[in-house]
Structure formats: structure tokens, C-alpha cells
Coordinates of C-alpha atoms in Angstrom, one line a residue:
X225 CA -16.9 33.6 -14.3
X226 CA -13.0 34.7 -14.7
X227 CA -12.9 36.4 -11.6
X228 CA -14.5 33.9 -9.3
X229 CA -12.4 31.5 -11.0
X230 CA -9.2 33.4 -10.2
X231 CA -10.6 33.5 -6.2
X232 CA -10.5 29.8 -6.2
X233 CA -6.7 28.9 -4.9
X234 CA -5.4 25.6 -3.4
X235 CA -5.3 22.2 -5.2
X236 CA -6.9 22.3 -8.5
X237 CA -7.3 18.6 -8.7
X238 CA -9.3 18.5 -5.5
X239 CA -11.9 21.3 -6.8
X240 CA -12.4 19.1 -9.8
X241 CA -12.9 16.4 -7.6
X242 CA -15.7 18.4 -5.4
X243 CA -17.3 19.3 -9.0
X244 CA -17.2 15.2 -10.2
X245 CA -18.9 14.1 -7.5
X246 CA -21.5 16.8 -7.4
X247 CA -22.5 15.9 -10.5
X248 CA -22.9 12.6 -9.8
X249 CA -24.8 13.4 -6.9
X250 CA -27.0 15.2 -8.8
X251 CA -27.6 12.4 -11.8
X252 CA -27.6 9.3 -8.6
X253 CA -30.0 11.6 -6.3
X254 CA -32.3 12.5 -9.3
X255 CA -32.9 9.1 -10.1
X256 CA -33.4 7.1 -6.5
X257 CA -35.8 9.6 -5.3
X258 CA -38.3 9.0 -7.3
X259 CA -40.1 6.4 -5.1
X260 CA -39.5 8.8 -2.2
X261 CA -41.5 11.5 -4.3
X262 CA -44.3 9.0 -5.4
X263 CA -44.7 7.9 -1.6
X264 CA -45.2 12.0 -0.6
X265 CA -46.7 13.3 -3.8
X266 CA -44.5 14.8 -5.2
X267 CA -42.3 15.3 -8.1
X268 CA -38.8 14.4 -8.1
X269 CA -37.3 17.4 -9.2
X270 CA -38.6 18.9 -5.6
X271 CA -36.0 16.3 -3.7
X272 CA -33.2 17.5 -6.7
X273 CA -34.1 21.1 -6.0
X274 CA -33.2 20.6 -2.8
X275 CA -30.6 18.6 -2.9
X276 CA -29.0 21.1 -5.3
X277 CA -29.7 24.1 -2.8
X278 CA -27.7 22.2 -0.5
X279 CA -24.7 21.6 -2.8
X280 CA -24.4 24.9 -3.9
X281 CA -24.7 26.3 0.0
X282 CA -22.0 23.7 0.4
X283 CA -19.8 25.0 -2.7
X284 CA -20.2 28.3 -1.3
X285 CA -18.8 27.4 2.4
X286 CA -16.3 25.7 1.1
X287 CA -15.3 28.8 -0.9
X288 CA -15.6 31.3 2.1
X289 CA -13.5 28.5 4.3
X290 CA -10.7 27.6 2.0
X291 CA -9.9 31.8 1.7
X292 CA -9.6 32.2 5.8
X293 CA -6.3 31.4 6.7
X294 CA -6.2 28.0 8.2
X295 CA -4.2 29.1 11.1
X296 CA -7.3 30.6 12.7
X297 CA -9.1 27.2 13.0
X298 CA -6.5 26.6 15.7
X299 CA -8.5 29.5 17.6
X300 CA -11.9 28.1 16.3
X301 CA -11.2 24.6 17.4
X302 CA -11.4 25.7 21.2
X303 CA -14.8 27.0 20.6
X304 CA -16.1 24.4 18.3
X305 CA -15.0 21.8 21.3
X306 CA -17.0 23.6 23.8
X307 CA -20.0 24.1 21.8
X308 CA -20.2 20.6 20.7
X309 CA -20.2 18.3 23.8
X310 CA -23.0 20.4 25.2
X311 CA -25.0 19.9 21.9
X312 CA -24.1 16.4 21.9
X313 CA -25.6 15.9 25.1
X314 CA -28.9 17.6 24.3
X315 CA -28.9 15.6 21.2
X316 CA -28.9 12.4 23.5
X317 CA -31.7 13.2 25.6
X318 CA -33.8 15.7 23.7
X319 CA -32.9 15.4 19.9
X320 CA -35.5 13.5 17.5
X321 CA -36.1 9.7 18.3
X322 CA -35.5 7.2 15.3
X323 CA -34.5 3.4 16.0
X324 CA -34.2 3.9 19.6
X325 CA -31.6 6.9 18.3
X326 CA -31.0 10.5 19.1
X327 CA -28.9 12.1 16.4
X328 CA -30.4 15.1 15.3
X329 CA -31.7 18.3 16.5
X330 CA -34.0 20.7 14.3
X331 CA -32.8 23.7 13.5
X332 CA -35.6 26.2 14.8
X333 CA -37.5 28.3 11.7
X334 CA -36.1 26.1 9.1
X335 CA -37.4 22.9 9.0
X336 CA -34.2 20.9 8.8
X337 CA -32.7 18.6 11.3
X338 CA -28.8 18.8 12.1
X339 CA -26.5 15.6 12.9
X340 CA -24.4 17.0 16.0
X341 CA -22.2 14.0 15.4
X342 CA -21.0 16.2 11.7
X343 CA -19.7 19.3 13.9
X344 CA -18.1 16.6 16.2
X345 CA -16.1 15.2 13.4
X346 CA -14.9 18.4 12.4
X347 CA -14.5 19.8 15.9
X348 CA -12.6 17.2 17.2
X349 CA -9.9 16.8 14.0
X350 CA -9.1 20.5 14.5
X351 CA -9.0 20.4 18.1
X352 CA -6.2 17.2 17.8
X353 CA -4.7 18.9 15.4
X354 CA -3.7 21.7 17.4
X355 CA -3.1 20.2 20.5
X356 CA -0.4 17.8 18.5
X357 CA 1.1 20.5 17.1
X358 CA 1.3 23.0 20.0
X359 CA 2.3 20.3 22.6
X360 CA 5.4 18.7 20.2
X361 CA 8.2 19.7 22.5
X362 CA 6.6 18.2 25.7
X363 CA 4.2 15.4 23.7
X364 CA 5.5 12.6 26.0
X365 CA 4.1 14.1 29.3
X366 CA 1.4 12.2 30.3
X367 CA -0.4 14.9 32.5
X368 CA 0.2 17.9 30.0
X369 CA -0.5 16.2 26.7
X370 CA -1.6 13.0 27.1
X371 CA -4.5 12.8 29.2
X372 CA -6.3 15.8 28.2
X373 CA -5.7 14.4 24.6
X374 CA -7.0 11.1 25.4
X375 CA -10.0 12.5 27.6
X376 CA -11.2 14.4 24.7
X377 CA -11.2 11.6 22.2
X378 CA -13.0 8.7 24.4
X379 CA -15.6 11.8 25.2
X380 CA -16.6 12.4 21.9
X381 CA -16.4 8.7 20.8
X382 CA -18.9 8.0 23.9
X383 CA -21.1 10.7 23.3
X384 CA -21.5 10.0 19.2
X385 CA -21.3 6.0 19.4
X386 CA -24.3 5.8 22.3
X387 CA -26.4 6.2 19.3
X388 CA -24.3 6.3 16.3
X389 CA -21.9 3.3 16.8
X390 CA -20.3 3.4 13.3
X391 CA -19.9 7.3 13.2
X392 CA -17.9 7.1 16.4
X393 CA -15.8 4.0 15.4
X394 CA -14.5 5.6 12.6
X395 CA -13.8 9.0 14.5
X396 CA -12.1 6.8 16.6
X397 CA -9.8 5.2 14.3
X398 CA -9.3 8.7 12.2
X399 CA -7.9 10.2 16.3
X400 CA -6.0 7.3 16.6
X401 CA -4.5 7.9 12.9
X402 CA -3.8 11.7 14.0
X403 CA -1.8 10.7 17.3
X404 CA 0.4 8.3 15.3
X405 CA 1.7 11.1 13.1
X406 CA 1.2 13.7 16.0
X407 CA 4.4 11.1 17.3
X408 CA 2.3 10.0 20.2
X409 CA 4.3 7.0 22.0
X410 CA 2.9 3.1 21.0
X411 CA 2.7 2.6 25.0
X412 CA 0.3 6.0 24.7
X413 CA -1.8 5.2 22.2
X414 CA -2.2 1.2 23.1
X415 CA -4.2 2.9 26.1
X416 CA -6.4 4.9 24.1
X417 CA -7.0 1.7 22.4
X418 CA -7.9 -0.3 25.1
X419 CA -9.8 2.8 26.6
X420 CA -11.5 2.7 23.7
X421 CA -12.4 -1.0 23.6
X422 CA -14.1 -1.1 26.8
X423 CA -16.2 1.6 25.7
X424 CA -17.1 0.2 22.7
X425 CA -17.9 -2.9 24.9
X426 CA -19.8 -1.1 27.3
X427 CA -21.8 0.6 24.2
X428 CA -22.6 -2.8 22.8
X429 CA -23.8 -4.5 25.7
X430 CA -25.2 -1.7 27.5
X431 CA -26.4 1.1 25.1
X432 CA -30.1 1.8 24.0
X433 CA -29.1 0.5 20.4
X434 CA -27.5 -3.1 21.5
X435 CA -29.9 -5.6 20.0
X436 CA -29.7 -3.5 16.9
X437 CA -25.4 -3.4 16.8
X438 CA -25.6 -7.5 17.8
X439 CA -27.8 -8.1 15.2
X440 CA -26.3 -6.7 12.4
X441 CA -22.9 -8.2 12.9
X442 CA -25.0 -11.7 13.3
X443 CA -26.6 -11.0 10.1
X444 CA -23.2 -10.3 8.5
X445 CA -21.2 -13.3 10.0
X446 CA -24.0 -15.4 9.2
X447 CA -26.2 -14.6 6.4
X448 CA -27.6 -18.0 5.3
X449 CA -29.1 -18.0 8.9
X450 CA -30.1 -14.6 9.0
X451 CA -34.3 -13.3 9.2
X452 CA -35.2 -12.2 6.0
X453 CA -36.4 -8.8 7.2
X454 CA -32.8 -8.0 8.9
X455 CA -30.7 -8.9 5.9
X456 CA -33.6 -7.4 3.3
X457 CA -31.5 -3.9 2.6
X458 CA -28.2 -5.8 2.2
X459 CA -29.9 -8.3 -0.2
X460 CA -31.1 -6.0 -1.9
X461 CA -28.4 -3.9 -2.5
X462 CA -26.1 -7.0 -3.8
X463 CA -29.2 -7.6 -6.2
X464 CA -28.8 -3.7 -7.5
X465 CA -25.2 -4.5 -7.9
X466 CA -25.6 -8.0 -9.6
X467 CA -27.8 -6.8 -11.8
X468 CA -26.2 -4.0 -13.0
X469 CA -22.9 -6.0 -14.2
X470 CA -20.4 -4.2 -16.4
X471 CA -21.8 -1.2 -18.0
X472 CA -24.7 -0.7 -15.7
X473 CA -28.8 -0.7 -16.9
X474 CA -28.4 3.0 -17.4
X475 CA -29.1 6.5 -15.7
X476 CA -32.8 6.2 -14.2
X477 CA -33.7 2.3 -15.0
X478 CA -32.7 1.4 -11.7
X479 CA -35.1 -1.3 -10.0
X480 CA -33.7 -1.5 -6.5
X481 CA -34.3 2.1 -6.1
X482 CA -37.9 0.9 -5.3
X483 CA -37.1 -1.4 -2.7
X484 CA -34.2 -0.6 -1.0
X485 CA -35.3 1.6 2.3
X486 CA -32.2 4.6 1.0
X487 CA -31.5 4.2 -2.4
X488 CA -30.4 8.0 -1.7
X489 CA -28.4 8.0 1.0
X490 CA -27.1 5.3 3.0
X491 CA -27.0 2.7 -0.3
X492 CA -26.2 5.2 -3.3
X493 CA -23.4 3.4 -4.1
X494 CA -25.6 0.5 -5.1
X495 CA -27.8 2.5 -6.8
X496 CA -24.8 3.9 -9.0
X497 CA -23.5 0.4 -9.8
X498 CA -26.9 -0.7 -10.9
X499 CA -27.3 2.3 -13.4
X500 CA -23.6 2.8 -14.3
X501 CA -21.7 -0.7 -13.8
X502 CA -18.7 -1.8 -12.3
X503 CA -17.2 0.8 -14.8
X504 CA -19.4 3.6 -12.7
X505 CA -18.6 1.9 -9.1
X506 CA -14.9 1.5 -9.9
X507 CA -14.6 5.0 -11.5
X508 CA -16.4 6.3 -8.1
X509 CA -13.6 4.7 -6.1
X510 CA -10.8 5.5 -8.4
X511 CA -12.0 9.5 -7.3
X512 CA -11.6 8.9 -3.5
X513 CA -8.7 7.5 -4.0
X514 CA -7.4 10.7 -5.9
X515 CA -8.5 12.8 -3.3
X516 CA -6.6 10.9 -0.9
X517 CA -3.6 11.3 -2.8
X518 CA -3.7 14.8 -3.8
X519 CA -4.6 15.6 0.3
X520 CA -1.4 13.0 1.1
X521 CA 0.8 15.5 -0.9
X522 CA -0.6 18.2 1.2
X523 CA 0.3 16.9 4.2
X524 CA 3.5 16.5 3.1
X525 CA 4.2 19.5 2.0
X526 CA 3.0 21.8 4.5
X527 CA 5.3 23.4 6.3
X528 CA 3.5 23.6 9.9
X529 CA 2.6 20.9 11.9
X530 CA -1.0 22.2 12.6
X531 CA -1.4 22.0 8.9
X532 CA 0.0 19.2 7.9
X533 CA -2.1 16.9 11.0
X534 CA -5.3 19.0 9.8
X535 CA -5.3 18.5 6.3
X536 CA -4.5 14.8 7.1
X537 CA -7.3 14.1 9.6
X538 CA -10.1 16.0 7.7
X539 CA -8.9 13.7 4.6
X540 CA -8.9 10.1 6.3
X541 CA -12.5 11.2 7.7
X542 CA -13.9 11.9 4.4
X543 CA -12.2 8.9 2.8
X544 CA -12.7 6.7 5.3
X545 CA -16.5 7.5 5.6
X546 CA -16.4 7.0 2.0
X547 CA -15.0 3.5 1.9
X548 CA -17.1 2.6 4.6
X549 CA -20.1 3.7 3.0
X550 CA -18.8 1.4 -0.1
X551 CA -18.1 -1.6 1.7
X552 CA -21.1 -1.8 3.6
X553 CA -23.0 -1.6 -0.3
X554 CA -20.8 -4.3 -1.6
X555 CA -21.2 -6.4 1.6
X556 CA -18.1 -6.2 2.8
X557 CA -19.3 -4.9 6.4
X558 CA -22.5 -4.8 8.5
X559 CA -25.4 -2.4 7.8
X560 CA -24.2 1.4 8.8
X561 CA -25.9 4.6 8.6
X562 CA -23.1 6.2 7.1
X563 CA -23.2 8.4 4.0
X564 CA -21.2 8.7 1.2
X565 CA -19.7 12.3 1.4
X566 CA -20.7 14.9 -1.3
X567 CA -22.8 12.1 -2.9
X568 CA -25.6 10.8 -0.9
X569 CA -28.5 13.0 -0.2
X570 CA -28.4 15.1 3.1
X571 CA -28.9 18.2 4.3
X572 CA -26.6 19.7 6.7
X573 CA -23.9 16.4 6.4
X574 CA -23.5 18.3 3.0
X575 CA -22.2 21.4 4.6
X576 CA -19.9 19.8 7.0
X577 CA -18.4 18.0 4.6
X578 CA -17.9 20.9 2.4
X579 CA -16.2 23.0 5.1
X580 CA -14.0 20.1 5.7
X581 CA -13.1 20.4 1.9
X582 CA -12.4 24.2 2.4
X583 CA -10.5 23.5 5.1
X584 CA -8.2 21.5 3.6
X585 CA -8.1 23.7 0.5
X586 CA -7.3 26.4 3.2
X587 CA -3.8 24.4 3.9
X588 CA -3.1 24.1 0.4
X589 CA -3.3 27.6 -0.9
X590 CA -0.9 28.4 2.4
X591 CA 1.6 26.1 0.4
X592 CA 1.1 27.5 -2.1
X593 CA 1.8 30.9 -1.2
X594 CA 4.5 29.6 1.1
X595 CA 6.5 27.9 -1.8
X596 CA 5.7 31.6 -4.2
X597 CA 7.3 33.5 -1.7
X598 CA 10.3 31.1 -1.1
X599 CA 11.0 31.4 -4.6
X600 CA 10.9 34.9 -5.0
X601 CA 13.4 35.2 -1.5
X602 CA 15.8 32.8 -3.3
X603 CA 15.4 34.8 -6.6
X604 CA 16.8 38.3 -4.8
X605 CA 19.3 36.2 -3.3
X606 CA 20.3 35.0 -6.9
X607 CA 20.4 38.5 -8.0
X608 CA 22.4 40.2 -5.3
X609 CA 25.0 37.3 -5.7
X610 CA 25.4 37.7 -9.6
X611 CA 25.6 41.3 -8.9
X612 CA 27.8 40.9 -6.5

């Protein structure tokens, strides 16, 4: 256990954080599953199994990621780039159909489907990140930087949002984050922005999933006029949350579990609240917040651009994800079908997220290293001068 431990470099804080919230994904998935297992005939501790395998496979990428230098995802990015618009597209026209959406593919021989729109997220951070960082001396040319820059982002954001609006939005907004620090110009990025708006226009009026999008942000506008059967998961995820006042009912005497559609997934946080109280929810937010902290000190401290703009767009993607994943329990936003990261149960969403971890773990043992070695330069230094 020593030795492993002694592998493990990079921000302490941020592996503790990875092991906090695996464990409450382990007590919140255990207990919300168990009308999923009733419905198939099984017992809960199958789903936990699972879930379990997952978050150990993801433990163990994030392991082997955060020990490869993070300079060689520069590399990796170009291939990651040209590997995911092609999957994205046959995600679109020949990945599995749910809600008039294509977002997954199975993964042949293993029984589990894959979200292409995960790899995006990571393949387009790391691709922005080095394209900021490599193109800094000539970042204002609009033909050299900018427009293959821009092309990339309002690619992926078309290709994710035509069936996964909120996925895409918030890639969106994490790109546009990334070329602000990258110092791209405000004239610049307002044309991204509006780029980006008539997309999303186009999307909402146009795309298979409109009267879906339309009706959502109706039903949040306006719930006292809203059918019954569109608001029923938000109404009953403010019940869970209601009910479960200061110190929660306790871990497993949740009741919403048995109505809400993903008490698992998309609506954990609800479930948490319900068993664990606002103390639980608040704590919960409290460790994202951390996270984002200890990943902002990161990016401060690196001393490459490369990792400095990917340690800080992998950690507004998880954080962001998270808080969206929050508000929309909480009612602060319209229904998404976005998890809450290292929390909610899910397969291969699990992995990405833990890669992204690594990744950013990968950056912080480079300072790390970087600050050990500066120290030990200005210690011979010292010495020769006293000897001197």
C-alpha cells in the first residue's frame, strides 16, 4: 500500500477529493438503484458491483494518466481531434436512438454503450489548449489562429448539441473560457459568440430534439402552467429535496428514489439531499468548489502555457458540469441530461472524467517537480557563492 502510495504525485487535496466523492457515489448509487433492480430482477448490489468496477477502472486511468508527462497530450490532442468528429458523426446517424437522440455507440463484445460527446469534451480542451499555447506570438492573426480555432469549436458544439443541447452549451462556454485566458481579442471572441448563437438558434428551431429543448424552457419559465407529465421529474426532485430538510431521512430511506425516472444519475443530487440534508447537499458543493480551487492554483502556477490553459479547461468542464447537474436538481435550470461527475452512475462518462482528473494531476506533479528542481539549482548557487 506504501509503495503505490508513494507512485501517487500531484495535488494531494485533489486525490482526496476523487476518493470523497467515490464514496459517496458508492453510498448515493447503492441506495437509488434499488427500484432499478426491483424493475429487472435483480439485486442491488449487481448495479453497485458495477458501478464499483467502473470507479476503480476509472481510479486506475487516472493513475496511469497523471504519471505520463502532460506535454505528450499536446501530440495526443491531434489524434483525439481526428478520431472524434468522425465518431461523432456516426454517432448521429447510426448510434442508438433514445428521445429522438443519437449519443451513444456500443462498444462491440462488451455490452456497454460509449457517449462520443465524453471524448469530445476531452478532445477538444486539449486540442485548445495547445493551439493557444503554440500560436501565442501570432494569436491575433485571424487566418493562422483564429479561424481554424473558431472552426473547431462551432464543429464540435454542432455536432454534440444536434442531440445533446446542454452537453454542447457548456463545452461551448468552457472554449470560450479557454480563448479568454489563451488572450484571444474581445472583437475575436464576440464572433465566436455570435457564431455560436446562430447555431444554437438553428439547433432549436431546426434540430430533431426542438419540441423537446422548447418545452423544457416553457416548463421552467412557467411552471404553474406547465403539463403535469413534463414538469413530473422536476417536481419530484424538489419533493426529495423538501423532504429531506436539514439533516436528511438518512442513507437508504429515500422515497423519491421510487419515482423519479434517474434517481442514479441525472437527479443524484436530489437523492443525496433527501438522505443526507442540506448538510449533505451543501457539503457536496463545498467539494467542487475545493476542487476548483486547488485546480485554480494549478493554473497559476504552471510554468507552460499548455499547462496552465489544460489544467484550467479540464477543471471548469468538470465543475461546470457539476454545477449544472446541481442547479437543474434544485430547480434553478431546465431539465438536462447532464451527470454529476464521479458521482452519478455511468459507465464510460466515469472513465472520461477520470482521465480528465489524471490529466490535470499530470500538470501538477510537473510543478511539482519543476519547483524541486528550481530549489535544488538555487541551492548550488547558494553554495558556490558562500564558498566563494
Amino acid at each position: 500500500m506504501h509503495r503505490i502510495l508513494s507512485q501517487t504525485k500531484g495535488d494531494r487535496w485533489i486525490w482526496l477529493i476523487v476518493i470523497l466523492l467515490s464514496v459517496i457515489s458508492a453510498l448515493a448509487v447503492y441506495s437509488s438503484t434499488g427500484t432499478l433492480a426491483y424493475k429487472h430482477g435483480v439485486g442491488a448490489e449487481s448495479y453497485l458491483i458495477k458501478h464499483m468496477a467502473m470507479i476503480f477502472g476509472g481510479i486506475a486511468l487516472m493513475f496511469v494518466s497523471h504519471k505520463l508527462d502532460y506535454r505528450y497530450y499536446a501530440g495526443i490532442s491531434k489524434i483525439l481531434m481526428i478520431v472524434t468528429i468522425p465518431l461523432l458523426l456516426y454517432t448521429l446517424i447510426f448510434g442508438n436512438h433514445v428521445n429522438d437522440a443519437s449519443r451513444w455507440i456500443a462498444i462491440p463484445g462488451t455490452g456497454l454503450t460509449f457517449q462520443t460527446s465524453d471524448l469530445a469534451k476531452l478532445s477538444l480542451i486539449t486540442f485548445l489548449a495547445r493551439s493557444l499555447s503554440r500560436k501565442q506570438e501570432n494569436i491575433k492573426d485571424v487566418k493562422e489562429s483564429f479561424m481554424p480555432i473558431m472552426g473547431s469549436v462551432c464543429l464540435v458544439f454542432v455536432l454534440i448539441a444536434w442531440a445533446n443541447l446542454s452537453t454542447g452549451l457548456m463545452l461551448f462556454g468552457v472554449s470560450i473560457l479557454l480563448l479568454i485566458i489563451g488572450r484571444i481579442s474581445v472583437k475575436q471572441i464576440s464572433v465566436v459568440c455570435l457564431a455560436g448563437f446562430i447555431l444554437l438558434l438553428g439547433i432549436l428551431f431546426l434540430g430533431p430534439r426542438r419540441h423537446m429543448y422548447l418545452t423544457r424552457i416553457e416548463t421552467f419559465r412557467h411552471p404553474e402552467k406547465a403539463d403535469p407529465d413534463k414538469s413530473f421529474q422536476a417536481n419530484h426532485a424538489k419533493i426529495a429535496i423538501a423532504t429531506g430538510g436539514i439533516f436528511g431521512k438518512g442513507p437508504g430511506n429515500s422515497t423519491e428514489r421510487n419515482y423519479l425516472p434517474h434517481p442514479y444519475s441525472d437527479f443524484i443530487y436530489a437523492t443525496i439531499i433527501e438522505e443526507y440534508g442540506m448538510i449533505g447537499g451543501f457539503a457536496l458543493v463545498v467539494i467542487y468548489l475545493f476542487l476548483l480551487y486547488r485546480c485554480i492554483k494549478i493554473v497559476t502556477k504552471a510554468p507552460k502555457a499548455f499547462g496552465a490553459l489544460l489544467a484550467a479547461g479540464l477543471s471548469f468542464s468538470l465543475t461546470i458540469q457539476a454545477f449544472a447537474n446541481m442547479a437543474v436538481a434544485v430547480g434553478l435550470g431546465p431539465v438536462t441530461g447532464v451527470p454529476l461527475p464521479l458521482v452519478s452512475m455511468g459507465g464510460t462518462s466515469i472513465l472520461f472524467t477520470s482521465v480528465a482528473f489524471g490529466i490535470i494531476l499530470s500538470v501538477s506533479r510537473h510543478i511539482d517537480e519543476y519547483e524541486d528542481n528550481r530549489k535544488v539549482v538555487v541551492g548550488e548557487i547558494r553554495e558556490k557563492e558562500i564558498a566563494a
